[in-house]
PDB file of C-alpha atoms in Angstrom:
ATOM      1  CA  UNK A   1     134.145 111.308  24.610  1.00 78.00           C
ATOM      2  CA  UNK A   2     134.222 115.251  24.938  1.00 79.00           C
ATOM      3  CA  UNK A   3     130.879 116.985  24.076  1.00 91.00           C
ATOM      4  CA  UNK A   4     130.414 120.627  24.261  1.00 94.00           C
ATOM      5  CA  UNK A   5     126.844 122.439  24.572  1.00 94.00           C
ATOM      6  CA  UNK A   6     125.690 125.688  24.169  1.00 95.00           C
ATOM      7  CA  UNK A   7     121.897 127.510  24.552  1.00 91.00           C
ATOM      8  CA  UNK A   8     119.681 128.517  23.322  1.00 92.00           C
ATOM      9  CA  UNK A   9     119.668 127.737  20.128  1.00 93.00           C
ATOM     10  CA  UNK A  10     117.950 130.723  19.116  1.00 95.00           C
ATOM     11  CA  UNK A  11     117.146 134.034  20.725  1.00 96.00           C
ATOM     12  CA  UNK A  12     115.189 137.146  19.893  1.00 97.00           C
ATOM     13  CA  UNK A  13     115.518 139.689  22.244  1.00 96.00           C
ATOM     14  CA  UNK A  14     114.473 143.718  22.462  1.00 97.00           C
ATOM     15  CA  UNK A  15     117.344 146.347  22.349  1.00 97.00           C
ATOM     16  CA  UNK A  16     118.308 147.742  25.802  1.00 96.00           C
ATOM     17  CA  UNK A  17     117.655 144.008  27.539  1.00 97.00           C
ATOM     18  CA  UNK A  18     120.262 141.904  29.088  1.00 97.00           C
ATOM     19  CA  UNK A  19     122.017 138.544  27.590  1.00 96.00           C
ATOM     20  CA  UNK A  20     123.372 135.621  29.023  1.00 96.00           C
ATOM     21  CA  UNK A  21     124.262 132.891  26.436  1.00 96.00           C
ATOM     22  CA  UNK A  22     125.939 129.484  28.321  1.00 96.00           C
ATOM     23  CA  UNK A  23     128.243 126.839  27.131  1.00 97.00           C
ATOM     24  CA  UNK A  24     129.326 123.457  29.082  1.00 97.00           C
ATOM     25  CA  UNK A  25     132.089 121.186  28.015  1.00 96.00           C
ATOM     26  CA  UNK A  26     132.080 117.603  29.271  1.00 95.00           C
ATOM     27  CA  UNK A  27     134.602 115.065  28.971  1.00 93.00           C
ATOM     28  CA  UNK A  28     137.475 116.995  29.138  1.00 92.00           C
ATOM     29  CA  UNK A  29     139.471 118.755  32.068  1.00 91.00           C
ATOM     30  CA  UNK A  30     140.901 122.309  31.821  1.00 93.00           C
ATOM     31  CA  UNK A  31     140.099 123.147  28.515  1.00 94.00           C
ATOM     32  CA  UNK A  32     141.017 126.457  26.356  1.00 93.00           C
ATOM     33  CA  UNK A  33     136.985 128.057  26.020  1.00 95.00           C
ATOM     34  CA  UNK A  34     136.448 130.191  23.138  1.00 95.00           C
ATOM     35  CA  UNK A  35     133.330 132.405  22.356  1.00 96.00           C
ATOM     36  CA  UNK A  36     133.207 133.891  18.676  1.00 95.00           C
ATOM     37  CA  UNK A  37     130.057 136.036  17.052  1.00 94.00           C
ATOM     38  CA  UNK A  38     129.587 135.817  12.988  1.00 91.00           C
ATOM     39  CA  UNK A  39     127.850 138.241  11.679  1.00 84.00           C
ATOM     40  CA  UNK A  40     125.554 137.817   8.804  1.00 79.00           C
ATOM     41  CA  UNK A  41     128.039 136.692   5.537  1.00 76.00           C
ATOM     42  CA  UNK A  42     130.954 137.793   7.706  1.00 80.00           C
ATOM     43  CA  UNK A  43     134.062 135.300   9.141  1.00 85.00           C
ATOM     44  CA  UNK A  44     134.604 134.578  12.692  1.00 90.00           C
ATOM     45  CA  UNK A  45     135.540 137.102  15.379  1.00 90.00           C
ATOM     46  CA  UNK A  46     137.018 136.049  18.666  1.00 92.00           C
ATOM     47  CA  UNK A  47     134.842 137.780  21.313  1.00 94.00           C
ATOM     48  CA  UNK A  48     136.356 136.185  24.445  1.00 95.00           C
ATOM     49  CA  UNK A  49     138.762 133.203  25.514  1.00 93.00           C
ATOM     50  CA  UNK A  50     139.846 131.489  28.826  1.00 94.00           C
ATOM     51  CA  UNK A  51     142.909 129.735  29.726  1.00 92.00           C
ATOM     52  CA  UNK A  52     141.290 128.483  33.028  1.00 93.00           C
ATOM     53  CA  UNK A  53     138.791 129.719  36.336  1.00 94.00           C
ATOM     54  CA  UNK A  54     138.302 133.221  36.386  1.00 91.00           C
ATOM     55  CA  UNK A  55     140.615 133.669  33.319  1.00 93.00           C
ATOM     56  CA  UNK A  56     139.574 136.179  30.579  1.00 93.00           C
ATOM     57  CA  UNK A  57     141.018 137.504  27.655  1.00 91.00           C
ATOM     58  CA  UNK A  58     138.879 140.046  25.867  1.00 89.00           C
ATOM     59  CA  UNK A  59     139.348 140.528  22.271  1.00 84.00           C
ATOM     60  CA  UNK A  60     137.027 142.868  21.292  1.00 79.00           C
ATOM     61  CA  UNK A  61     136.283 145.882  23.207  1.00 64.00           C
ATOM     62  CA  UNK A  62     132.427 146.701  23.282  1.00 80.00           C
ATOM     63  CA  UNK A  63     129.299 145.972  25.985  1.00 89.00           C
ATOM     64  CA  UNK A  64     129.705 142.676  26.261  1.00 94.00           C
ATOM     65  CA  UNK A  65     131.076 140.528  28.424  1.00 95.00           C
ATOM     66  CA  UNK A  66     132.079 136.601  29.232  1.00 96.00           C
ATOM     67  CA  UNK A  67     132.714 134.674  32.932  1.00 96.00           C
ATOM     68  CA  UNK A  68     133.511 131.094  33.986  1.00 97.00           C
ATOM     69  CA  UNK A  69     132.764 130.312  37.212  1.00 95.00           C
ATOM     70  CA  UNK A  70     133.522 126.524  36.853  1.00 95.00           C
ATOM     71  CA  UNK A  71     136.364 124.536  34.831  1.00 96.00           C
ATOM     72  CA  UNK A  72     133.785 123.759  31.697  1.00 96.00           C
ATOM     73  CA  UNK A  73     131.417 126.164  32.047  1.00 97.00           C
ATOM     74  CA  UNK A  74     131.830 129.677  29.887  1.00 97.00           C
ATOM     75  CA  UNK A  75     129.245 132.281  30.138  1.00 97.00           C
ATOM     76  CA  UNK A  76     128.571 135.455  27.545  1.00 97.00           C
ATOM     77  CA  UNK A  77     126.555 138.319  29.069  1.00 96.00           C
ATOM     78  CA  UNK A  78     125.815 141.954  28.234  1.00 96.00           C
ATOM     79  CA  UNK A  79     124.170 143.808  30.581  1.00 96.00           C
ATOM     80  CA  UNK A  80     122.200 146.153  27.615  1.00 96.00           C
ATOM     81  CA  UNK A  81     121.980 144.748  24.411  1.00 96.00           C
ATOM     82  CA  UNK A  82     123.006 146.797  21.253  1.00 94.00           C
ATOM     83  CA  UNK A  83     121.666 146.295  17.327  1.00 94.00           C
ATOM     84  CA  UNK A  84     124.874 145.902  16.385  1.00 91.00           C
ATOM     85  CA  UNK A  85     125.048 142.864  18.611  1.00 93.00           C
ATOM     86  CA  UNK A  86     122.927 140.280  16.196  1.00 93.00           C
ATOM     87  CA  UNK A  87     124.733 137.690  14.645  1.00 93.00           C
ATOM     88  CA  UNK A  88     125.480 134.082  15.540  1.00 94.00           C
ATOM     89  CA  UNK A  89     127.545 133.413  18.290  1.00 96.00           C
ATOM     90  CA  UNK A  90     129.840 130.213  18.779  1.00 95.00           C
ATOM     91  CA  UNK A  91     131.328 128.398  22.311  1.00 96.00           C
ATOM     92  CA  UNK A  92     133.949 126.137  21.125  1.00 95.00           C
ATOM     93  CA  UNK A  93     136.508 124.189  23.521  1.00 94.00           C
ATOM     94  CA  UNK A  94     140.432 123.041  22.113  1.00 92.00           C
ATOM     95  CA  UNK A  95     142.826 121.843  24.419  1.00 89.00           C
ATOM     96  CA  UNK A  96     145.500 123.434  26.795  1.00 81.00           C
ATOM     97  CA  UNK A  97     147.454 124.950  23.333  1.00 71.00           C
ATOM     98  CA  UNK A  98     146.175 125.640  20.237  1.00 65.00           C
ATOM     99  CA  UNK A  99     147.795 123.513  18.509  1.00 75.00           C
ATOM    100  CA  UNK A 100     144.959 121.388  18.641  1.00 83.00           C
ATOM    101  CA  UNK A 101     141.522 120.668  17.001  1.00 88.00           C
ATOM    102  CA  UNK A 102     138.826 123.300  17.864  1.00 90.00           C
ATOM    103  CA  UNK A 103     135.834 121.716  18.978  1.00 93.00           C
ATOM    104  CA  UNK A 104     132.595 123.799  18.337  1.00 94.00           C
ATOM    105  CA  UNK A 105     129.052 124.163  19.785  1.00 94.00           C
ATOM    106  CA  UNK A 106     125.873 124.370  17.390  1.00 93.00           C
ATOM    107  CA  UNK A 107     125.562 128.230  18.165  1.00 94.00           C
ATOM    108  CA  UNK A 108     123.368 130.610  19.053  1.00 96.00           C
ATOM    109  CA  UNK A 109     121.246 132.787  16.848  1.00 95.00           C
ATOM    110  CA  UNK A 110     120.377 136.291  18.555  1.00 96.00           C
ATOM    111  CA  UNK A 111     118.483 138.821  16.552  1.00 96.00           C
ATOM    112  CA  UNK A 112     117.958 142.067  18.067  1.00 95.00           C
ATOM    113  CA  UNK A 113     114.517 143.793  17.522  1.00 94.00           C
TER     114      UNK A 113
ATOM    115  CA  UNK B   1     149.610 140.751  13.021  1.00 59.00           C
ATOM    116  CA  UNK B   2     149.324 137.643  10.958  1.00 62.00           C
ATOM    117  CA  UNK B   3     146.760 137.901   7.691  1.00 86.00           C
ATOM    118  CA  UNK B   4     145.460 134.798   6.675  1.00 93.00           C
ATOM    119  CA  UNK B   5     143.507 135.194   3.335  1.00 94.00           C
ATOM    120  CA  UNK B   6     141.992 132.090   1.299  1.00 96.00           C
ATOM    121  CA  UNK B   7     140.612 132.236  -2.037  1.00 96.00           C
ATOM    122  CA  UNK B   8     138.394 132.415  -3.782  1.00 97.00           C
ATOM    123  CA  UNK B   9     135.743 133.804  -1.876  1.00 95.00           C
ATOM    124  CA  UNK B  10     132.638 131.824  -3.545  1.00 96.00           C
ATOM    125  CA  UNK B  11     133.247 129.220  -5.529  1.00 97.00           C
ATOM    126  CA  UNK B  12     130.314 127.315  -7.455  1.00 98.00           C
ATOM    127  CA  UNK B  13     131.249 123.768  -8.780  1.00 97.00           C
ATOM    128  CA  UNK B  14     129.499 120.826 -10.565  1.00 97.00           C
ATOM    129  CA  UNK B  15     128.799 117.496  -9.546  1.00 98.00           C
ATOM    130  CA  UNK B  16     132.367 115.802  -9.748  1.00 97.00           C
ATOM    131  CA  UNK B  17     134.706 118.372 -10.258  1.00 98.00           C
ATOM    132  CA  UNK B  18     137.308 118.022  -8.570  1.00 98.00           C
ATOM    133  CA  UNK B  19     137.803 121.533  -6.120  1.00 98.00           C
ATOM    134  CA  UNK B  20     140.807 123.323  -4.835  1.00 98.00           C
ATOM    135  CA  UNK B  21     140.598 126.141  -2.154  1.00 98.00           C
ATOM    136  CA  UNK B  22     143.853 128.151  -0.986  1.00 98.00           C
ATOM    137  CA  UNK B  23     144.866 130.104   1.870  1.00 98.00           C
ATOM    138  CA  UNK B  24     147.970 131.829   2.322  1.00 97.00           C
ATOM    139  CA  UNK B  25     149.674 133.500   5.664  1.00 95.00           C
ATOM    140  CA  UNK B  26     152.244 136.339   6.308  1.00 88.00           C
ATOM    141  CA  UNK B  27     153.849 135.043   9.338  1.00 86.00           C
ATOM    142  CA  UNK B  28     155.501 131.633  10.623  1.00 86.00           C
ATOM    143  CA  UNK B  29     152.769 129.620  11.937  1.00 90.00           C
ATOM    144  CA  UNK B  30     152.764 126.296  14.541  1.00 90.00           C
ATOM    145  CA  UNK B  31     149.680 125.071  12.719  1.00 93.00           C
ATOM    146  CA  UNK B  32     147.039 125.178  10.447  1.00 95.00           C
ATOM    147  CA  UNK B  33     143.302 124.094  10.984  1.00 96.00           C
ATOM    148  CA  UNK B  34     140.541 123.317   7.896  1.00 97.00           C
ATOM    149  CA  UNK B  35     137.545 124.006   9.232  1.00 97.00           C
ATOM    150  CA  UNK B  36     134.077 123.131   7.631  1.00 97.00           C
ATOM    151  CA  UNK B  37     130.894 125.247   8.555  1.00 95.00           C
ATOM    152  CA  UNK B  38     127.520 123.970   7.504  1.00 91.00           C
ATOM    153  CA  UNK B  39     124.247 125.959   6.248  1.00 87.00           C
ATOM    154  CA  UNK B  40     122.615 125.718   9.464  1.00 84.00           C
ATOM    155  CA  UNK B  41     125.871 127.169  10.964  1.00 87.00           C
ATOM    156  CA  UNK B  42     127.559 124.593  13.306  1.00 89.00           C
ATOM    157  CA  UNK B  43     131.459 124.392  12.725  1.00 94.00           C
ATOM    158  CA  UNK B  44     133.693 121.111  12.242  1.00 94.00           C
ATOM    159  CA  UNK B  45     137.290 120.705  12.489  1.00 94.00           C
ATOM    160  CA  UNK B  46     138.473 119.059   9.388  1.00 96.00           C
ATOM    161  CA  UNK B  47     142.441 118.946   9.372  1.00 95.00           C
ATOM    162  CA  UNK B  48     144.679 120.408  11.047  1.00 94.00           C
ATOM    163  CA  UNK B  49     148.605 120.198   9.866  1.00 94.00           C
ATOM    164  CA  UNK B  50     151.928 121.600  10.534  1.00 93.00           C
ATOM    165  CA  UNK B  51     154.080 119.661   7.373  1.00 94.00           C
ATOM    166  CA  UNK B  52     152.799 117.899   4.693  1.00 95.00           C
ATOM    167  CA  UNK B  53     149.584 116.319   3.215  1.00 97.00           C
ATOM    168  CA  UNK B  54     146.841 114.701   5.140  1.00 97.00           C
ATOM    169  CA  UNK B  55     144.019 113.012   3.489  1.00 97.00           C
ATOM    170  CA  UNK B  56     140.312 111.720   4.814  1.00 96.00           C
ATOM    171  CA  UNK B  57     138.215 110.620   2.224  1.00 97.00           C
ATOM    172  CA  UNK B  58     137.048 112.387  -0.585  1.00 98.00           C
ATOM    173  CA  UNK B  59     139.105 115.655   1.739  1.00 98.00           C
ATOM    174  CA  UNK B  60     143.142 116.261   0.972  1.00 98.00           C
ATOM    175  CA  UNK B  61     144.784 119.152   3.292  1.00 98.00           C
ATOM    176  CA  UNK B  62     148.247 120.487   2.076  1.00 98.00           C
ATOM    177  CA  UNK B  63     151.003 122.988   3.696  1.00 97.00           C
ATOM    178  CA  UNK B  64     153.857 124.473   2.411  1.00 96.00           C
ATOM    179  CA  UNK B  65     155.306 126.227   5.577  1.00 93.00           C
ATOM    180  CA  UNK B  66     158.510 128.140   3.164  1.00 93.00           C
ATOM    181  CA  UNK B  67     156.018 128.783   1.116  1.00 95.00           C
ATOM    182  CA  UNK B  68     153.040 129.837   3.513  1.00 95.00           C
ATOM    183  CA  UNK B  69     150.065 128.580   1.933  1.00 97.00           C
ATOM    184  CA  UNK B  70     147.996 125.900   2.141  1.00 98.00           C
ATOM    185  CA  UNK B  71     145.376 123.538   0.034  1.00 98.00           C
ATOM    186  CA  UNK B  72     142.063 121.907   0.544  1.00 98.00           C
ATOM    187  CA  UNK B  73     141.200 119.864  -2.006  1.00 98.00           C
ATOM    188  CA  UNK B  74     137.924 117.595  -2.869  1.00 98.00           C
ATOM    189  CA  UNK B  75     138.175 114.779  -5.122  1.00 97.00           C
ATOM    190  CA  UNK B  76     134.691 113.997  -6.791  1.00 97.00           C
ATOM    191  CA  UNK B  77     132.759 116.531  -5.108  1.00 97.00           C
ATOM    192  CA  UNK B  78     129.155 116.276  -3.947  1.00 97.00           C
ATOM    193  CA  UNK B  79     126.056 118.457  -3.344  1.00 97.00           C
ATOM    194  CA  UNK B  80     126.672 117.830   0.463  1.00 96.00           C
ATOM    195  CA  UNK B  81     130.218 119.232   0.527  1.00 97.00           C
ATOM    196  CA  UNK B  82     128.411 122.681  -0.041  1.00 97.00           C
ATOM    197  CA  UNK B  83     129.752 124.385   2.951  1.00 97.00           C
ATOM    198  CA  UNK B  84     131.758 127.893   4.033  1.00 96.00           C
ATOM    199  CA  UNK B  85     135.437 126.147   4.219  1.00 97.00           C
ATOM    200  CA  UNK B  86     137.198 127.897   6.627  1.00 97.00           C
ATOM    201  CA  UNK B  87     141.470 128.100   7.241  1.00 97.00           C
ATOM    202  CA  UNK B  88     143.126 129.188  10.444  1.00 94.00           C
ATOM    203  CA  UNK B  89     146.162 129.140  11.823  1.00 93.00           C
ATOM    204  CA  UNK B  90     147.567 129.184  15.151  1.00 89.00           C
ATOM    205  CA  UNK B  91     150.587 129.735  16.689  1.00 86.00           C
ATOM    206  CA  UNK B  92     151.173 127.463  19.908  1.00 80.00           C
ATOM    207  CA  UNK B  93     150.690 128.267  23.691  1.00 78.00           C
ATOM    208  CA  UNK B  94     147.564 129.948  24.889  1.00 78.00           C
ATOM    209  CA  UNK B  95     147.296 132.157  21.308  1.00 82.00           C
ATOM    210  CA  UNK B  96     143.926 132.312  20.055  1.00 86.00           C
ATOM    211  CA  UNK B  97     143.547 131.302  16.438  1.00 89.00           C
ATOM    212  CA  UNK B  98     143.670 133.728  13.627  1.00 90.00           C
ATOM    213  CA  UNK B  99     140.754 132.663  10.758  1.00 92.00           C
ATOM    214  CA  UNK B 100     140.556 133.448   7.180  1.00 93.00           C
ATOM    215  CA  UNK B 101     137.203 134.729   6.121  1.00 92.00           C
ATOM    216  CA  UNK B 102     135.761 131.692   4.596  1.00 95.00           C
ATOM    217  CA  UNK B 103     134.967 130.670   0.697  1.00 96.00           C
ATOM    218  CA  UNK B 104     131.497 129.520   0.535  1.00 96.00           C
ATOM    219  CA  UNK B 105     131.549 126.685  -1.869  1.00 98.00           C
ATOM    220  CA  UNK B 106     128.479 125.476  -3.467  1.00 97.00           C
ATOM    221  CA  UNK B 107     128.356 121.982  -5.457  1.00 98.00           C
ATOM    222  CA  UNK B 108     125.355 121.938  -8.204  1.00 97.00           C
ATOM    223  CA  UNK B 109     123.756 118.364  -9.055  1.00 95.00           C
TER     224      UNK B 109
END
């Protein structure tokens, strides 16, 4: 069966320092890899998605940005971390159209201080 | 650009009642996903649909595509279906889906 994980679970980090948030898929080849941020009593908002290697679409412009070096692995980073950027963040895998089921990791809580 | 808006926002039931959550759509759609996302924040697909009615449990999804809206209904509802329900749509291919904002539904003993 496909399982998807995603760390850390939570994160507090200082304004001005750099993220990297990572999300593995198993069980599943050449999956659609989504990463979405939520913030506080707000709906979802596609950050980033992937169609395959080295494939990114970018949704939202702003300082961060995602990679994925290998078939099931999708990686959000930010090189300088903004206030703005707290909120809970979600890796979530569907197959190769998205006319199927969305399969989501537990998330990823970052406050900024 | 596709809106996808679902109401109500907050809805606040008792023990039993039977609930009913809509979401409606401005452009032709290939599908549409339920979603369910729980207090400590992780996300589960619930139904997703293109024609019909689809049913799992207690949990009964319906579409209209002329009409472009959509149901989620709970029969006999329970303090643990208090959740943020969540409705997307997508539209086929590669297309990311487009999500509704949520109604946060809370079920009182």
């Amino acid at each position: 069966s496909q399982t998807i994980h995603q760390w850390p679970a939570t994160l507090v980090q200082p304004v001005g320092s750099p993220l990297s948030l990572e999300c593995t898929v198993e069980g599943t080849s050449n999956p659609n890899l989504y990463w979405y941020r939520q913030a506080a009593g707000r709906g979802l908002q596609l950050l980033f998605y992937s169609v395959g290697i080295g494939q990114i679409s970018s949704e939202v412009p702003q300082n961060l940005s995602a990679s994925r070096p290998q078939d099931r692995q999708f990686i959000l980073s930010s090189k300088k971390l903004l206030l703005s950027d707290s909120g809970f963040y979600l890796c979530a895998w569907s197959g190769v159209n998205s006319n199927q089921p969305q399969h989501f990791g537990d998330g990823t809580r970052l406050s900024i201080l | 650009k596709n809106e996808v808006e679902q109401s109500p926002q907050n809805l606040t039931a008792q023990e039993g009642e039977f609930i009913t959550i809509n979401c409606s759509y401005s452009v032709g759609i290939s599908a549409l996903h339920w979603l369910q996302q729980h207090p400590g924040g992780g996300i589960v697909s619930l139904f997703m649909l293109s024609s019909g009615k689809k049913k799992h449990g207690r949990l009964i999804a319906t579409i209209n595509i002329q009409e472009k809206h959509s149901s989620l209904h709970i029969t006999a509802s329970h303090p643990r279906d208090s959740a943020v329900y969540i409705c997307a749509v997508s539209y086929g291919g590669n297309t990311p889906l487009v999500f509704g904002k949520g109604t946060r539904l809370s079920v009182i003993a």
